[in-house]
């Protein structure tokens, strides 16, 4: 760009121009003739601004679509394009990464600092589906509105399938009972052989029996969760560290990078709408991420009895007694027992996410109203 115009104006000779540029004299004459014909346009490559014929995907469109899921990891965005933006031909992850990076978008996973972790020997997976499920809950800003709620989850140890998900305001026994109910429904009336959980108070109690309880023959109190699982013949295993149940801990990392951005895209901002969405989401997630078990035999098992009342079993229970006018107090609210005889009656009050409040007297259920 400097010496060819000088040669065209006669300021330097052919040999001097060739020596300064480092090319042959014949090439100097060729460039001079093109310069005299087209001017400075010869320095611009002919393909500048053209779309390559072998370019299949619009990088600008991919970058524009990412704004709909802004903040989600690139791999999650690729799956979202297939599930919610309905791409007819799904580009590879490399294409997504190149398109987004060229637009100046940095992956949220790109700058996570690598910390020195305590070495933890991995536990071998159970060989059969239904042998063991891991359960836990994650408190997170799932709706990206500044308010944290809790997602309860259960994952199969052998196949990495999500077997149940349920949103509640807080981590509670009601949410975990809903997980058991979902598993029972999704497996066609079957239950797992064992459940792996942390040592939260809703699962296990750390308080020993009092002197009166010891005299009555009780060495250690059982929680309602333990009583329910014992009745269903489900083995309970307590984890002594988060790493011990690492499979579901990694599931939370995956879901926290996907669900909030999907909820924002779909306009889901209530617990009810989120729980309704999860049924189809679980099927899609399992189709994408589940792995085959080491042994094809299924180890889900039937309940120990056919006449189990699961509404009663999967509910939080409390022993209550009505006053002379048939009302009782529960958590500071007054309720009335709807029964022929409601005065001074002892009953079991059941609370469930499915049916609300219900009273049980001698295995018979009765309605309750405020």
CSV table of C-alpha atoms in Angstrom, one decimal:
chain,number,residue,atom,x,y,z
A,1,UNK,CA,0.0,0.0,0.0
A,2,UNK,CA,3.0,2.3,0.5
A,3,UNK,CA,5.3,1.4,-2.4
A,4,UNK,CA,3.0,0.5,-5.3
A,5,UNK,CA,1.5,4.0,-5.4
A,6,UNK,CA,5.1,5.4,-5.3
A,7,UNK,CA,6.1,3.2,-8.2
A,8,UNK,CA,2.9,4.2,-10.2
A,9,UNK,CA,3.9,7.8,-9.7
A,10,UNK,CA,7.4,7.1,-10.9
A,11,UNK,CA,9.1,8.0,-7.6
A,12,UNK,CA,10.9,4.6,-7.3
A,13,UNK,CA,12.0,2.1,-9.9
A,14,UNK,CA,10.7,-1.3,-10.6
A,15,UNK,CA,13.6,-3.1,-8.9
A,16,UNK,CA,13.6,-0.8,-5.9
A,17,UNK,CA,9.8,-1.5,-5.4
A,18,UNK,CA,10.3,-5.2,-5.7
A,19,UNK,CA,13.2,-5.2,-3.3
A,20,UNK,CA,11.3,-3.0,-0.7
A,21,UNK,CA,8.2,-5.2,-0.8
A,22,UNK,CA,10.0,-8.5,-1.1
A,23,UNK,CA,8.3,-9.8,-4.3
A,24,UNK,CA,9.3,-10.4,-7.9
A,25,UNK,CA,9.3,-7.5,-10.5
A,26,UNK,CA,6.6,-9.2,-12.5
A,27,UNK,CA,4.3,-9.1,-9.5
A,28,UNK,CA,5.1,-5.4,-9.0
A,29,UNK,CA,3.9,-4.7,-12.6
A,30,UNK,CA,0.7,-6.7,-12.0
A,31,UNK,CA,-0.1,-4.8,-8.8
A,32,UNK,CA,0.7,-1.5,-10.6
A,33,UNK,CA,-1.8,-2.2,-13.4
A,34,UNK,CA,-4.5,-3.2,-11.0
A,35,UNK,CA,-3.8,-0.1,-8.9
A,36,UNK,CA,-4.1,2.2,-11.9
A,37,UNK,CA,-7.4,0.5,-12.8
A,38,UNK,CA,-9.2,0.1,-9.4
A,39,UNK,CA,-7.3,2.4,-7.0
A,40,UNK,CA,-7.1,1.6,-3.3
A,41,UNK,CA,-9.9,-1.0,-3.7
A,42,UNK,CA,-7.3,-3.6,-4.7
A,43,UNK,CA,-6.2,-3.8,-1.0
A,44,UNK,CA,-9.6,-5.1,0.1
A,45,UNK,CA,-10.1,-8.8,-0.3
A,46,UNK,CA,-12.8,-9.8,-2.7
A,47,UNK,CA,-14.6,-12.0,-0.1
A,48,UNK,CA,-14.8,-9.3,2.5
A,49,UNK,CA,-18.4,-9.0,3.7
A,50,UNK,CA,-19.6,-12.1,1.8
A,51,UNK,CA,-21.2,-15.0,3.6
A,52,UNK,CA,-19.1,-18.2,3.0
A,53,UNK,CA,-20.9,-20.8,0.9
A,54,UNK,CA,-20.1,-23.5,3.4
A,55,UNK,CA,-21.5,-21.5,6.4
A,56,UNK,CA,-24.7,-23.3,7.5
A,57,UNK,CA,-25.6,-21.3,10.6
A,58,UNK,CA,-26.3,-17.6,11.3
A,59,UNK,CA,-23.9,-16.6,14.1
A,60,UNK,CA,-25.7,-13.3,14.6
A,61,UNK,CA,-29.0,-15.1,15.1
A,62,UNK,CA,-27.5,-17.5,17.6
A,63,UNK,CA,-26.1,-14.6,19.6
A,64,UNK,CA,-29.5,-12.8,19.4
A,65,UNK,CA,-31.3,-15.9,20.6
A,66,UNK,CA,-28.9,-16.3,23.6
A,67,UNK,CA,-30.3,-13.0,25.0
A,68,UNK,CA,-33.6,-14.9,25.7
A,69,UNK,CA,-31.6,-17.2,28.0
A,70,UNK,CA,-28.9,-14.7,29.0
A,71,UNK,CA,-26.8,-16.2,31.8
A,72,UNK,CA,-27.3,-19.9,31.1
A,73,UNK,CA,-24.3,-22.0,30.3
A,74,UNK,CA,-23.5,-22.5,26.6
A,75,UNK,CA,-24.3,-26.2,26.7
A,76,UNK,CA,-27.6,-25.6,28.4
A,77,UNK,CA,-28.4,-22.9,25.8
A,78,UNK,CA,-27.8,-25.5,23.0
A,79,UNK,CA,-30.4,-27.8,24.6
A,80,UNK,CA,-32.8,-24.9,25.0
A,81,UNK,CA,-32.5,-24.1,21.3
A,82,UNK,CA,-33.7,-27.6,20.5
A,83,UNK,CA,-36.4,-27.7,23.1
A,84,UNK,CA,-37.9,-24.2,23.1
A,85,UNK,CA,-36.6,-22.4,20.0
A,86,UNK,CA,-37.2,-25.4,17.8
A,87,UNK,CA,-34.0,-25.2,15.7
A,88,UNK,CA,-34.6,-27.4,12.6
A,89,UNK,CA,-30.9,-28.3,12.5
A,90,UNK,CA,-29.0,-28.1,15.8
A,91,UNK,CA,-25.4,-26.8,15.5
A,92,UNK,CA,-22.6,-28.5,17.4
A,93,UNK,CA,-21.4,-27.1,20.7
A,94,UNK,CA,-18.3,-25.8,19.0
A,95,UNK,CA,-20.4,-23.7,16.6
A,96,UNK,CA,-22.4,-22.3,19.5
A,97,UNK,CA,-19.3,-21.5,21.4
A,98,UNK,CA,-17.6,-19.8,18.4
A,99,UNK,CA,-20.8,-17.8,17.6
A,100,UNK,CA,-21.3,-16.6,21.1
A,101,UNK,CA,-17.6,-15.9,21.8
A,102,UNK,CA,-17.2,-13.9,18.5
A,103,UNK,CA,-20.2,-11.8,19.7
A,104,UNK,CA,-18.3,-11.0,22.9
A,105,UNK,CA,-20.4,-13.2,25.2
A,106,UNK,CA,-18.4,-15.0,27.9
A,107,UNK,CA,-19.7,-18.3,29.3
A,108,UNK,CA,-20.8,-18.0,32.9
A,109,UNK,CA,-18.8,-21.2,33.5
A,110,UNK,CA,-15.6,-19.8,32.0
A,111,UNK,CA,-14.3,-18.0,35.1
A,112,UNK,CA,-15.3,-20.3,37.9
A,113,UNK,CA,-12.2,-20.5,40.1
A,114,UNK,CA,-10.7,-23.9,40.6
A,115,UNK,CA,-10.3,-24.5,44.3
A,116,UNK,CA,-8.3,-27.2,46.0
A,117,UNK,CA,-10.8,-29.9,46.9
A,118,UNK,CA,-10.5,-32.6,49.5
A,119,UNK,CA,-9.9,-35.9,47.9
A,120,UNK,CA,-13.0,-38.1,48.1
A,121,UNK,CA,-13.0,-41.7,46.9
A,122,UNK,CA,-16.0,-42.3,44.6
A,123,UNK,CA,-18.6,-44.8,45.7
A,124,UNK,CA,-19.5,-47.5,43.2
A,125,UNK,CA,-23.0,-47.1,41.6
A,126,UNK,CA,-25.7,-49.5,42.4
A,127,UNK,CA,-26.0,-52.0,39.6
A,128,UNK,CA,-29.8,-52.0,39.2
A,129,UNK,CA,-32.4,-49.3,38.7
A,130,UNK,CA,-34.5,-48.9,41.8
A,131,UNK,CA,-31.8,-50.2,44.2
A,132,UNK,CA,-31.1,-46.8,45.6
A,133,UNK,CA,-32.3,-43.2,45.1
A,134,UNK,CA,-30.7,-40.1,46.5
A,135,UNK,CA,-32.9,-37.3,47.8
A,136,UNK,CA,-32.1,-33.7,48.8
A,137,UNK,CA,-33.4,-30.2,48.5
A,138,UNK,CA,-31.9,-27.0,47.0
A,139,UNK,CA,-32.7,-23.5,48.2
A,140,UNK,CA,-32.2,-21.1,45.3
A,141,UNK,CA,-33.6,-18.1,43.4
A,142,UNK,CA,-35.3,-20.4,40.9
A,143,UNK,CA,-37.6,-17.6,39.5
A,144,UNK,CA,-34.8,-15.0,39.4
A,145,UNK,CA,-36.9,-12.5,41.3
A,146,UNK,CA,-34.8,-12.2,44.5
A,147,UNK,CA,-36.9,-14.7,46.5
A,148,UNK,CA,-35.5,-18.1,47.2
A,149,UNK,CA,-37.7,-21.2,47.3
A,150,UNK,CA,-36.8,-24.9,47.7
A,151,UNK,CA,-36.7,-27.6,45.0
A,152,UNK,CA,-36.9,-31.2,46.4
A,153,UNK,CA,-35.4,-33.8,44.2
A,154,UNK,CA,-34.7,-37.5,43.9
A,155,UNK,CA,-32.3,-39.2,41.4
A,156,UNK,CA,-31.8,-42.9,40.7
A,157,UNK,CA,-28.2,-44.0,41.6
A,158,UNK,CA,-27.8,-46.6,38.8
A,159,UNK,CA,-29.2,-44.7,35.8
A,160,UNK,CA,-28.9,-41.0,36.9
A,161,UNK,CA,-32.6,-40.6,36.1
A,162,UNK,CA,-34.5,-37.9,37.9
A,163,UNK,CA,-37.4,-39.8,39.5
A,164,UNK,CA,-39.1,-36.9,41.2
A,165,UNK,CA,-39.0,-33.1,41.5
A,166,UNK,CA,-41.2,-30.8,43.6
A,167,UNK,CA,-41.1,-27.2,44.6
A,168,UNK,CA,-42.1,-25.9,48.1
A,169,UNK,CA,-41.4,-22.6,49.9
A,170,UNK,CA,-39.1,-24.4,52.4
A,171,UNK,CA,-37.4,-27.7,52.8
A,172,UNK,CA,-40.0,-29.8,54.6
A,173,UNK,CA,-41.4,-33.2,55.1
A,174,UNK,CA,-44.3,-32.4,52.9
A,175,UNK,CA,-42.0,-31.9,49.9
A,176,UNK,CA,-40.2,-35.2,50.5
A,177,UNK,CA,-43.5,-37.1,50.8
A,178,UNK,CA,-44.5,-35.6,47.4
A,179,UNK,CA,-41.3,-37.1,46.1
A,180,UNK,CA,-42.3,-40.6,47.3
A,181,UNK,CA,-45.8,-40.1,45.9
A,182,UNK,CA,-44.3,-39.1,42.5
A,183,UNK,CA,-42.0,-42.1,42.4
A,184,UNK,CA,-45.0,-44.3,43.3
A,185,UNK,CA,-47.0,-42.8,40.4
A,186,UNK,CA,-44.2,-42.7,37.8
A,187,UNK,CA,-43.2,-46.4,38.4
A,188,UNK,CA,-46.7,-47.7,38.3
A,189,UNK,CA,-47.1,-48.4,42.0
A,190,UNK,CA,-43.6,-49.3,42.9
A,191,UNK,CA,-41.1,-48.0,45.5
A,192,UNK,CA,-37.2,-48.0,45.8
A,193,UNK,CA,-35.3,-50.5,47.9
A,194,UNK,CA,-33.3,-47.8,49.7
A,195,UNK,CA,-33.1,-44.0,50.1
A,196,UNK,CA,-29.9,-42.1,50.6
A,197,UNK,CA,-30.2,-38.7,52.3
A,198,UNK,CA,-28.4,-36.3,54.6
A,199,UNK,CA,-29.0,-36.2,58.3
A,200,UNK,CA,-31.6,-33.4,58.3
A,201,UNK,CA,-34.0,-33.3,61.3
A,202,UNK,CA,-37.0,-34.2,59.1
A,203,UNK,CA,-35.2,-37.6,58.3
A,204,UNK,CA,-33.4,-38.5,61.5
A,205,UNK,CA,-33.6,-37.3,65.2
A,206,UNK,CA,-30.4,-36.7,67.2
A,207,UNK,CA,-32.3,-36.6,70.5
A,208,UNK,CA,-32.3,-39.7,72.6
A,209,UNK,CA,-35.3,-41.0,74.5
A,210,UNK,CA,-36.3,-39.4,77.8
A,211,UNK,CA,-36.3,-41.5,81.1
A,212,UNK,CA,-40.1,-42.0,80.8
A,213,UNK,CA,-39.7,-43.2,77.2
A,214,UNK,CA,-36.8,-45.5,78.1
A,215,UNK,CA,-39.0,-47.1,80.8
A,216,UNK,CA,-41.7,-47.6,78.2
A,217,UNK,CA,-39.2,-49.5,76.1
A,218,UNK,CA,-38.1,-46.8,73.6
A,219,UNK,CA,-34.3,-46.4,73.2
A,220,UNK,CA,-34.4,-43.8,70.5
A,221,UNK,CA,-37.3,-41.8,69.0
A,222,UNK,CA,-38.2,-42.3,65.3
A,223,UNK,CA,-39.2,-39.5,63.0
A,224,UNK,CA,-42.4,-39.7,60.9
A,225,UNK,CA,-40.1,-40.2,57.9
A,226,UNK,CA,-38.5,-43.2,59.5
A,227,UNK,CA,-41.8,-44.7,60.5
A,228,UNK,CA,-43.2,-44.2,57.0
A,229,UNK,CA,-40.1,-45.9,55.4
A,230,UNK,CA,-40.1,-48.7,57.9
A,231,UNK,CA,-43.8,-49.4,57.1
A,232,UNK,CA,-42.9,-49.5,53.4
A,233,UNK,CA,-39.8,-51.7,54.0
A,234,UNK,CA,-37.5,-49.0,52.5
A,235,UNK,CA,-33.9,-49.0,53.9
A,236,UNK,CA,-32.7,-45.6,55.0
A,237,UNK,CA,-29.0,-44.6,54.6
A,238,UNK,CA,-27.6,-41.4,56.1
A,239,UNK,CA,-24.8,-39.5,54.3
A,240,UNK,CA,-22.1,-37.9,56.5
A,241,UNK,CA,-20.9,-35.4,53.9
A,242,UNK,CA,-22.3,-33.7,50.8
A,243,UNK,CA,-19.6,-35.6,48.7
A,244,UNK,CA,-21.1,-38.9,49.8
A,245,UNK,CA,-24.3,-38.1,47.8
A,246,UNK,CA,-22.4,-36.3,45.1
A,247,UNK,CA,-24.8,-37.4,42.3
A,248,UNK,CA,-27.7,-35.3,43.5
A,249,UNK,CA,-25.3,-32.4,44.5
A,250,UNK,CA,-24.1,-32.3,40.9
A,251,UNK,CA,-27.8,-32.4,39.7
A,252,UNK,CA,-28.4,-29.2,41.6
A,253,UNK,CA,-25.6,-27.5,39.7
A,254,UNK,CA,-27.1,-28.6,36.4
A,255,UNK,CA,-30.6,-27.6,37.3
A,256,UNK,CA,-29.5,-24.2,38.6
A,257,UNK,CA,-27.9,-23.5,35.3
A,258,UNK,CA,-31.0,-24.5,33.3
A,259,UNK,CA,-34.3,-24.1,35.1
A,260,UNK,CA,-34.2,-20.4,36.1
A,261,UNK,CA,-33.5,-19.3,32.6
A,262,UNK,CA,-36.2,-21.6,31.2
A,263,UNK,CA,-38.7,-20.2,33.7
A,264,UNK,CA,-37.8,-16.7,32.7
A,265,UNK,CA,-38.2,-17.5,29.0
A,266,UNK,CA,-41.6,-19.2,29.5
A,267,UNK,CA,-42.8,-16.6,32.0
A,268,UNK,CA,-43.2,-19.1,34.9
A,269,UNK,CA,-43.0,-17.3,38.3
A,270,UNK,CA,-45.2,-19.3,40.6
A,271,UNK,CA,-44.7,-22.6,42.5
A,272,UNK,CA,-47.9,-24.1,41.1
A,273,UNK,CA,-46.9,-23.3,37.5
A,274,UNK,CA,-43.3,-24.6,38.1
A,275,UNK,CA,-44.6,-27.9,39.5
A,276,UNK,CA,-46.9,-28.4,36.5
A,277,UNK,CA,-44.0,-27.8,34.2
A,278,UNK,CA,-41.6,-30.3,35.9
A,279,UNK,CA,-43.4,-33.4,34.7
A,280,UNK,CA,-42.5,-32.9,31.0
A,281,UNK,CA,-39.1,-31.5,32.0
A,282,UNK,CA,-38.1,-34.7,33.8
A,283,UNK,CA,-38.9,-36.8,30.8
A,284,UNK,CA,-36.8,-34.6,28.5
A,285,UNK,CA,-34.0,-34.5,31.0
A,286,UNK,CA,-33.9,-38.2,31.4
A,287,UNK,CA,-33.9,-38.8,27.7
A,288,UNK,CA,-30.9,-36.6,27.3
A,289,UNK,CA,-28.8,-37.5,30.4
A,290,UNK,CA,-29.8,-40.9,31.7
A,291,UNK,CA,-27.3,-43.8,31.3
A,292,UNK,CA,-28.0,-47.5,31.2
A,293,UNK,CA,-27.7,-49.5,34.5
A,294,UNK,CA,-25.0,-52.1,34.8
A,295,UNK,CA,-27.8,-54.7,35.2
A,296,UNK,CA,-31.0,-54.4,33.2
A,297,UNK,CA,-33.1,-56.0,35.9
A,298,UNK,CA,-35.4,-53.5,37.7
A,299,UNK,CA,-35.3,-53.5,41.5
A,300,UNK,CA,-38.3,-51.3,42.1
A,301,UNK,CA,-40.5,-53.2,44.6
A,302,UNK,CA,-44.2,-53.3,45.4
A,303,UNK,CA,-45.5,-52.0,48.7
A,304,UNK,CA,-45.6,-54.6,51.5
A,305,UNK,CA,-49.4,-54.5,51.6
A,306,UNK,CA,-52.1,-53.8,49.1
A,307,UNK,CA,-54.5,-51.9,51.4
A,308,UNK,CA,-52.1,-49.1,52.4
A,309,UNK,CA,-53.7,-45.7,52.6
A,310,UNK,CA,-51.1,-43.6,50.9
A,311,UNK,CA,-53.0,-40.3,51.6
A,312,UNK,CA,-52.6,-41.0,55.3
A,313,UNK,CA,-49.0,-42.4,55.0
A,314,UNK,CA,-47.6,-39.6,52.8
A,315,UNK,CA,-48.9,-36.8,55.1
A,316,UNK,CA,-47.6,-34.9,58.1
A,317,UNK,CA,-49.5,-36.2,61.1
A,318,UNK,CA,-50.3,-34.7,64.5
A,319,UNK,CA,-52.5,-36.0,67.3
A,320,UNK,CA,-55.2,-33.5,68.2
A,321,UNK,CA,-58.4,-33.2,70.4
A,322,UNK,CA,-61.4,-31.0,69.7
A,323,UNK,CA,-63.1,-28.8,72.3
A,324,UNK,CA,-66.7,-29.1,73.4
A,325,UNK,CA,-67.9,-27.1,70.4
A,326,UNK,CA,-66.0,-29.3,67.9
A,327,UNK,CA,-63.2,-26.8,67.1
A,328,UNK,CA,-59.4,-27.2,67.6
A,329,UNK,CA,-56.3,-25.0,67.1
A,330,UNK,CA,-53.5,-25.8,64.7
A,331,UNK,CA,-50.6,-23.4,64.3
A,332,UNK,CA,-52.6,-20.6,65.7
A,333,UNK,CA,-55.6,-21.1,63.4
A,334,UNK,CA,-59.1,-22.4,64.5
A,335,UNK,CA,-60.6,-25.3,62.5
A,336,UNK,CA,-63.8,-27.3,62.9
A,337,UNK,CA,-64.1,-31.1,62.6
A,338,UNK,CA,-66.9,-32.1,60.2
A,339,UNK,CA,-68.3,-35.3,61.8
A,340,UNK,CA,-71.5,-36.5,63.5
A,341,UNK,CA,-69.7,-36.5,66.8
A,342,UNK,CA,-67.1,-33.7,66.9
A,343,UNK,CA,-67.1,-32.7,70.6
A,344,UNK,CA,-64.0,-33.7,72.7
A,345,UNK,CA,-62.8,-36.2,70.1
A,346,UNK,CA,-59.2,-37.4,69.7
A,347,UNK,CA,-58.1,-37.8,66.1
A,348,UNK,CA,-55.1,-37.8,63.9
A,349,UNK,CA,-54.7,-34.6,61.9
A,350,UNK,CA,-53.1,-35.1,58.4
A,351,UNK,CA,-51.6,-32.4,56.4
A,352,UNK,CA,-50.6,-33.0,52.7
A,353,UNK,CA,-49.7,-31.0,49.6
A,354,UNK,CA,-52.3,-33.1,47.7
A,355,UNK,CA,-55.5,-32.7,49.8
A,356,UNK,CA,-54.7,-30.1,52.5
A,357,UNK,CA,-56.1,-31.0,55.9
A,358,UNK,CA,-58.0,-34.1,56.8
A,359,UNK,CA,-58.9,-35.9,60.1
A,360,UNK,CA,-58.6,-39.6,60.7
A,361,UNK,CA,-60.6,-41.4,63.4
A,362,UNK,CA,-60.3,-45.2,63.5
A,363,UNK,CA,-59.0,-45.3,59.9
A,364,UNK,CA,-62.0,-43.3,58.7
A,365,UNK,CA,-61.3,-39.8,57.2
A,366,UNK,CA,-63.3,-36.7,57.9
A,367,UNK,CA,-63.3,-33.2,56.4
A,368,UNK,CA,-62.0,-30.1,58.2
A,369,UNK,CA,-62.9,-26.5,57.5
A,370,UNK,CA,-61.8,-23.2,59.0
